[in-house]
Coordinates of C-alpha atoms and ligand atoms in Angstrom, one line a residue:
M1 CA 17.8 -24.4 6.8
S2 CA 19.1 -26.6 4.0
F3 CA 18.8 -30.2 3.1
S4 CA 21.6 -32.4 2.0
H5 CA 20.9 -34.9 -0.8
K6 CA 22.6 -37.4 1.5
L7 CA 19.5 -37.3 3.7
S8 CA 17.2 -40.2 3.0
P9 CA 13.7 -39.1 2.0
G10 CA 12.4 -40.4 5.4
M11 CA 15.0 -38.4 7.3
A12 CA 14.4 -35.3 5.3
A13 CA 10.7 -35.7 5.9
A14 CA 11.2 -36.0 9.6
V15 CA 13.4 -32.9 9.6
M16 CA 10.8 -31.0 7.6
A17 CA 8.0 -32.0 9.9
A18 CA 10.0 -30.9 12.8
A19 CA 10.7 -27.6 11.1
I20 CA 7.0 -26.9 10.7
F21 CA 6.0 -27.7 14.2
A22 CA 9.1 -26.0 15.7
A23 CA 8.4 -22.7 13.9
A24 CA 5.6 -22.1 16.4
T25 CA 7.8 -22.8 19.5
T26 CA 10.9 -20.8 18.5
A27 CA 9.3 -17.6 17.3
Q28 CA 9.5 -15.1 20.2
T29 CA 7.0 -12.3 19.8
P30 CA 6.3 -9.4 22.1
R31 CA 3.1 -11.2 22.9
D32 CA 5.1 -14.2 24.1
A33 CA 7.1 -12.0 26.3
Q34 CA 3.9 -10.5 27.6
R35 CA 2.4 -13.9 28.3
E36 CA 5.6 -15.1 30.1
S37 CA 5.2 -12.1 32.4
S38 CA 1.6 -12.8 33.1
V39 CA 2.4 -16.5 33.7
S40 CA 4.5 -15.6 36.7
M41 CA 1.7 -13.3 37.9
A42 CA -1.2 -15.7 37.4
P43 CA 0.1 -19.3 37.0
A44 CA -3.3 -21.0 37.4
A45 CA -5.1 -18.9 34.7
Q46 CA -2.2 -19.2 32.3
S47 CA -1.3 -22.8 32.5
F48 CA -1.7 -25.0 29.4
P49 CA -3.1 -28.4 30.2
A50 CA -1.8 -31.5 28.4
P51 CA -3.9 -32.2 25.3
V52 CA -6.2 -35.1 25.4
N53 CA -7.6 -35.4 21.9
L54 CA -4.8 -35.0 19.3
K55 CA -5.4 -37.0 16.1
V56 CA -3.0 -35.4 13.7
L57 CA -0.4 -33.5 15.8
P58 CA 2.4 -35.4 17.5
K59 CA 0.9 -37.2 20.5
D60 CA 3.8 -36.1 22.8
F61 CA 3.1 -32.4 22.2
T62 CA 2.9 -30.5 25.5
G63 CA 0.1 -28.1 26.2
R64 CA 2.4 -25.2 25.7
Q65 CA 3.5 -26.5 22.2
V66 CA -0.1 -27.0 21.1
H67 CA -1.0 -23.5 22.3
D68 CA 1.9 -21.8 20.5
L69 CA 1.0 -23.7 17.3
M70 CA -2.7 -22.8 17.6
E71 CA -1.7 -19.1 17.9
Q72 CA 0.3 -19.5 14.8
W73 CA -2.5 -21.2 12.9
S74 CA -5.0 -18.4 14.0
S75 CA -2.6 -15.7 12.7
E76 CA -2.0 -17.5 9.4
L77 CA -5.7 -17.9 8.8
G78 CA -6.8 -14.6 10.3
V79 CA -9.4 -16.1 12.7
R80 CA -10.0 -16.4 16.4
C81 CA -9.8 -19.7 18.3
S82 CA -13.6 -19.9 18.2
A83 CA -13.6 -20.4 14.4
C84 CA -12.6 -24.0 15.2
H85 CA -13.4 -24.5 18.9
V86 CA -16.8 -24.4 20.7
Q87 CA -17.3 -22.0 23.6
N88 CA -19.3 -23.2 26.6
S89 CA -21.3 -20.2 27.7
A90 CA -23.6 -22.2 30.0
G91 CA -23.0 -21.5 33.6
V92 CA -20.8 -18.5 32.9
S93 CA -21.9 -15.4 34.9
S94 CA -23.0 -12.5 32.7
G95 CA -19.9 -10.6 31.5
G96 CA -17.7 -13.5 32.4
A97 CA -15.6 -15.1 29.6
A98 CA -17.0 -18.2 28.0
Q99 CA -14.9 -21.3 28.6
A100 CA -13.6 -22.8 25.4
R101 CA -13.8 -26.6 25.2
F102 CA -10.7 -27.2 23.0
A103 CA -10.8 -31.0 23.1
D104 CA -14.4 -31.1 21.7
D105 CA -14.8 -31.9 18.0
E106 CA -18.2 -30.3 17.4
K107 CA -17.1 -27.6 14.9
P108 CA -16.8 -28.9 11.3
M109 CA -14.0 -26.3 10.8
K110 CA -11.8 -28.2 13.3
Q111 CA -12.1 -31.3 11.2
V112 CA -11.2 -29.4 8.0
A113 CA -8.2 -28.0 9.9
R114 CA -7.1 -31.6 10.7
Q115 CA -7.3 -32.5 7.0
M116 CA -5.4 -29.3 6.1
C117 CA -2.7 -30.2 8.7
T118 CA -2.2 -33.7 7.3
M119 CA -2.3 -32.3 3.7
T120 CA 0.4 -29.7 4.6
E121 CA 2.6 -32.3 6.2
Q122 CA 2.3 -34.6 3.2
I123 CA 3.1 -31.7 0.8
N124 CA 6.3 -31.1 2.7
A125 CA 7.3 -34.7 3.3
D126 CA 6.4 -36.2 -0.1
Y127 CA 7.3 -33.2 -2.4
I128 CA 9.0 -30.2 -0.9
A129 CA 11.6 -32.2 1.1
K130 CA 12.6 -33.8 -2.3
V131 CA 13.4 -30.4 -3.9
E132 CA 17.2 -30.1 -3.9
G133 CA 18.3 -27.4 -1.5
S134 CA 14.7 -26.6 -0.4
G135 CA 14.7 -24.8 2.9
M136 CA 11.1 -23.4 2.9
P137 CA 8.5 -25.7 4.2
V138 CA 4.9 -25.0 3.2
T139 CA 2.8 -23.7 6.1
C140 CA -0.9 -22.8 6.4
G141 CA 0.2 -19.2 5.7
T142 CA 1.8 -20.2 2.4
C143 CA -1.7 -20.5 0.9
H144 CA -4.0 -18.7 3.4
R145 CA -1.9 -15.5 3.7
G146 CA -3.9 -14.3 6.7
S147 CA -7.4 -15.3 5.4
I148 CA -9.5 -18.3 6.0
H149 CA -10.5 -18.2 2.3
P150 CA -7.3 -18.0 0.3
Q151 CA -7.5 -15.3 -2.4
A152 CA -7.3 -16.5 -6.0
F153 CA -4.0 -15.3 -7.5
A154 CA -4.6 -12.8 -10.3
V155 CA -1.6 -12.3 -12.6
P156 CA -0.9 -8.5 -12.6
S157 CA -1.6 -7.0 -16.0
G158 CA 1.5 -6.8 -18.2
V159 CA 3.3 -9.7 -16.6
M160 CA 1.8 -12.3 -19.0
R161 CA 2.8 -10.4 -22.1
A162 CA 6.3 -9.7 -20.7
A163 CA 6.8 -13.5 -20.3
E164 CA 5.7 -14.1 -23.9
Q165 CA 8.3 -11.8 -25.2
K166 CA 11.3 -13.7 -23.7
Ligands
LIG1 C1 -8.2 -23.5 12.0 C2 -8.8 -24.2 13.2 C3 -8.2 -23.9 14.5 C4 -8.0 -22.7 15.2 C5 -8.2 -21.3 14.6 C6 -7.6 -23.0 16.5 N1 -7.5 -24.4 16.7 FE1 -7.0 -25.3 18.4 N2 -7.2 -27.1 17.4 C7 -7.5 -27.3 16.1 C8 -7.4 -28.7 15.8 C9 -7.7 -29.3 14.4 C10 -7.0 -29.4 16.9 C11 -6.8 -30.9 17.1 C12 -5.4 -31.3 16.5 C13 -5.2 -32.8 16.5 O1 -6.2 -33.5 16.3 O2 -4.1 -33.3 16.5 C14 -6.9 -28.4 18.0 C15 -6.5 -28.6 19.3 C16 -6.4 -27.7 20.3 C17 -6.1 -28.0 21.7 C18 -5.8 -29.3 22.3 C19 -7.2 -29.9 22.8 C20 -7.0 -31.3 23.4 O3 -7.1 -31.4 24.6 O4 -6.8 -32.2 22.6 C21 -6.0 -26.8 22.3 C22 -5.8 -26.5 23.8 C23 -6.3 -25.7 21.3 N3 -6.5 -26.3 20.1 C24 -6.3 -24.4 21.6 C25 -6.5 -23.4 20.7 C26 -6.4 -22.0 20.9 C27 -6.1 -21.4 22.3 C28 -6.7 -21.3 19.8 C29 -6.6 -19.8 19.5 C30 -5.3 -19.2 19.8 C31 -7.0 -22.3 18.8 N4 -6.9 -23.6 19.3 C32 -7.3 -22.1 17.4 C33 -7.9 -26.3 15.2 C34 -7.9 -25.0 15.5
LIG2 C1 -1.9 -25.8 -0.5 C2 -2.6 -24.7 0.0 C3 -3.2 -24.8 1.4 C4 -2.5 -25.0 2.6 C5 -1.0 -25.3 2.7 C6 -3.5 -24.9 3.6 N1 -4.7 -24.6 3.2 FE1 -6.4 -24.5 4.2 N2 -7.5 -24.2 2.5 C7 -6.9 -24.1 1.2 C8 -8.0 -23.8 0.3 C9 -7.8 -23.6 -1.2 C10 -9.2 -23.8 1.0 C11 -10.6 -23.6 0.5 C12 -10.9 -22.1 0.8 C13 -12.3 -21.7 0.3 O1 -13.1 -22.6 0.0 O2 -12.6 -20.5 0.4 C14 -8.8 -24.1 2.4 C15 -9.8 -24.1 3.4 C16 -9.4 -24.3 4.8 C17 -10.4 -24.3 5.9 C18 -11.9 -24.2 5.7 C19 -12.4 -22.8 5.6 C20 -13.9 -22.8 5.5 O3 -14.5 -21.7 5.5 O4 -14.6 -23.8 5.4 C21 -9.7 -24.4 7.0 C22 -10.2 -24.4 8.4 C23 -8.3 -24.4 6.7 N3 -8.2 -24.4 5.3 C24 -7.2 -24.5 7.6 C25 -5.9 -24.7 7.2 C26 -4.8 -25.0 8.2 C27 -5.0 -25.0 9.7 C28 -3.7 -25.1 7.5 C29 -2.3 -25.5 8.0 C30 -2.2 -26.6 8.9 C31 -4.0 -25.0 6.0 N4 -5.4 -24.7 6.0 C32 -3.1 -25.1 5.0 C33 -5.6 -24.2 0.9 C34 -4.6 -24.5 1.8

């Protein structure tokens, strides 16, 4: 994807935001295919209820869109859903799966994730979208690289000296 300099910053920002959120819905993985097939087998268990407590994501996001984005975030951060969402184990028979209460805001990590989401959108809209010809929006994975604690970048030995010699 490329940006024309004819796009107003506002338009470019809108395109960029759409790109970030769309990434989750367009990527078809084997897991998606697997889920599609289990949807037809067990529609009740696999349905994605409409979200009720969105504060930073677009309010018109469908349950399916939220779910796909959440799977992407989890992969980019290398965590499970339970890193940010509380599990309700009360009333669950032993061996039964705990029910996640996704709309609850109990976990501080969920709040950090909201701030990170807003930060990422701002980086893209206010800075990256203004880079001529930029087609690479920043995502959670740009920094996190599969880890909840992004690793500090260490310059490989030799690279620093090579740069000095130029
Ligand atoms: C890094 C933290 C994080 C992880 C991991 C995460 N979520 Fe979320 N989730 C959030 C945040 C933040 C919101 C609220 C977004 C907002 O306020 O717009 C949210 C919202 C949701 C919602 C909408 C709830 C509602 O009704 O408002 C669902 C459903 C959900 N997540 C499911 C999942 C699933 C399923 C997984 C695992 C595949 C997951 N989440 C992993 C942070 C996370
Ligand atoms: C510009 C780089 C950058 C981007 C983009 C970014 N993060 Fe982060 N994030 C960080 C850094 C740095 C930390 C602090 C890590 C630490 O203290 O170990 C952090 C911390 C977090 C934490 C708290 C971890 C903890 O243990 O308290 C969460 C949750 C998180 N990020 C979620 C996200 C999500 C979700 C996205 C995408 C919507 C995102 N981040 C995008 C750099 C980034």
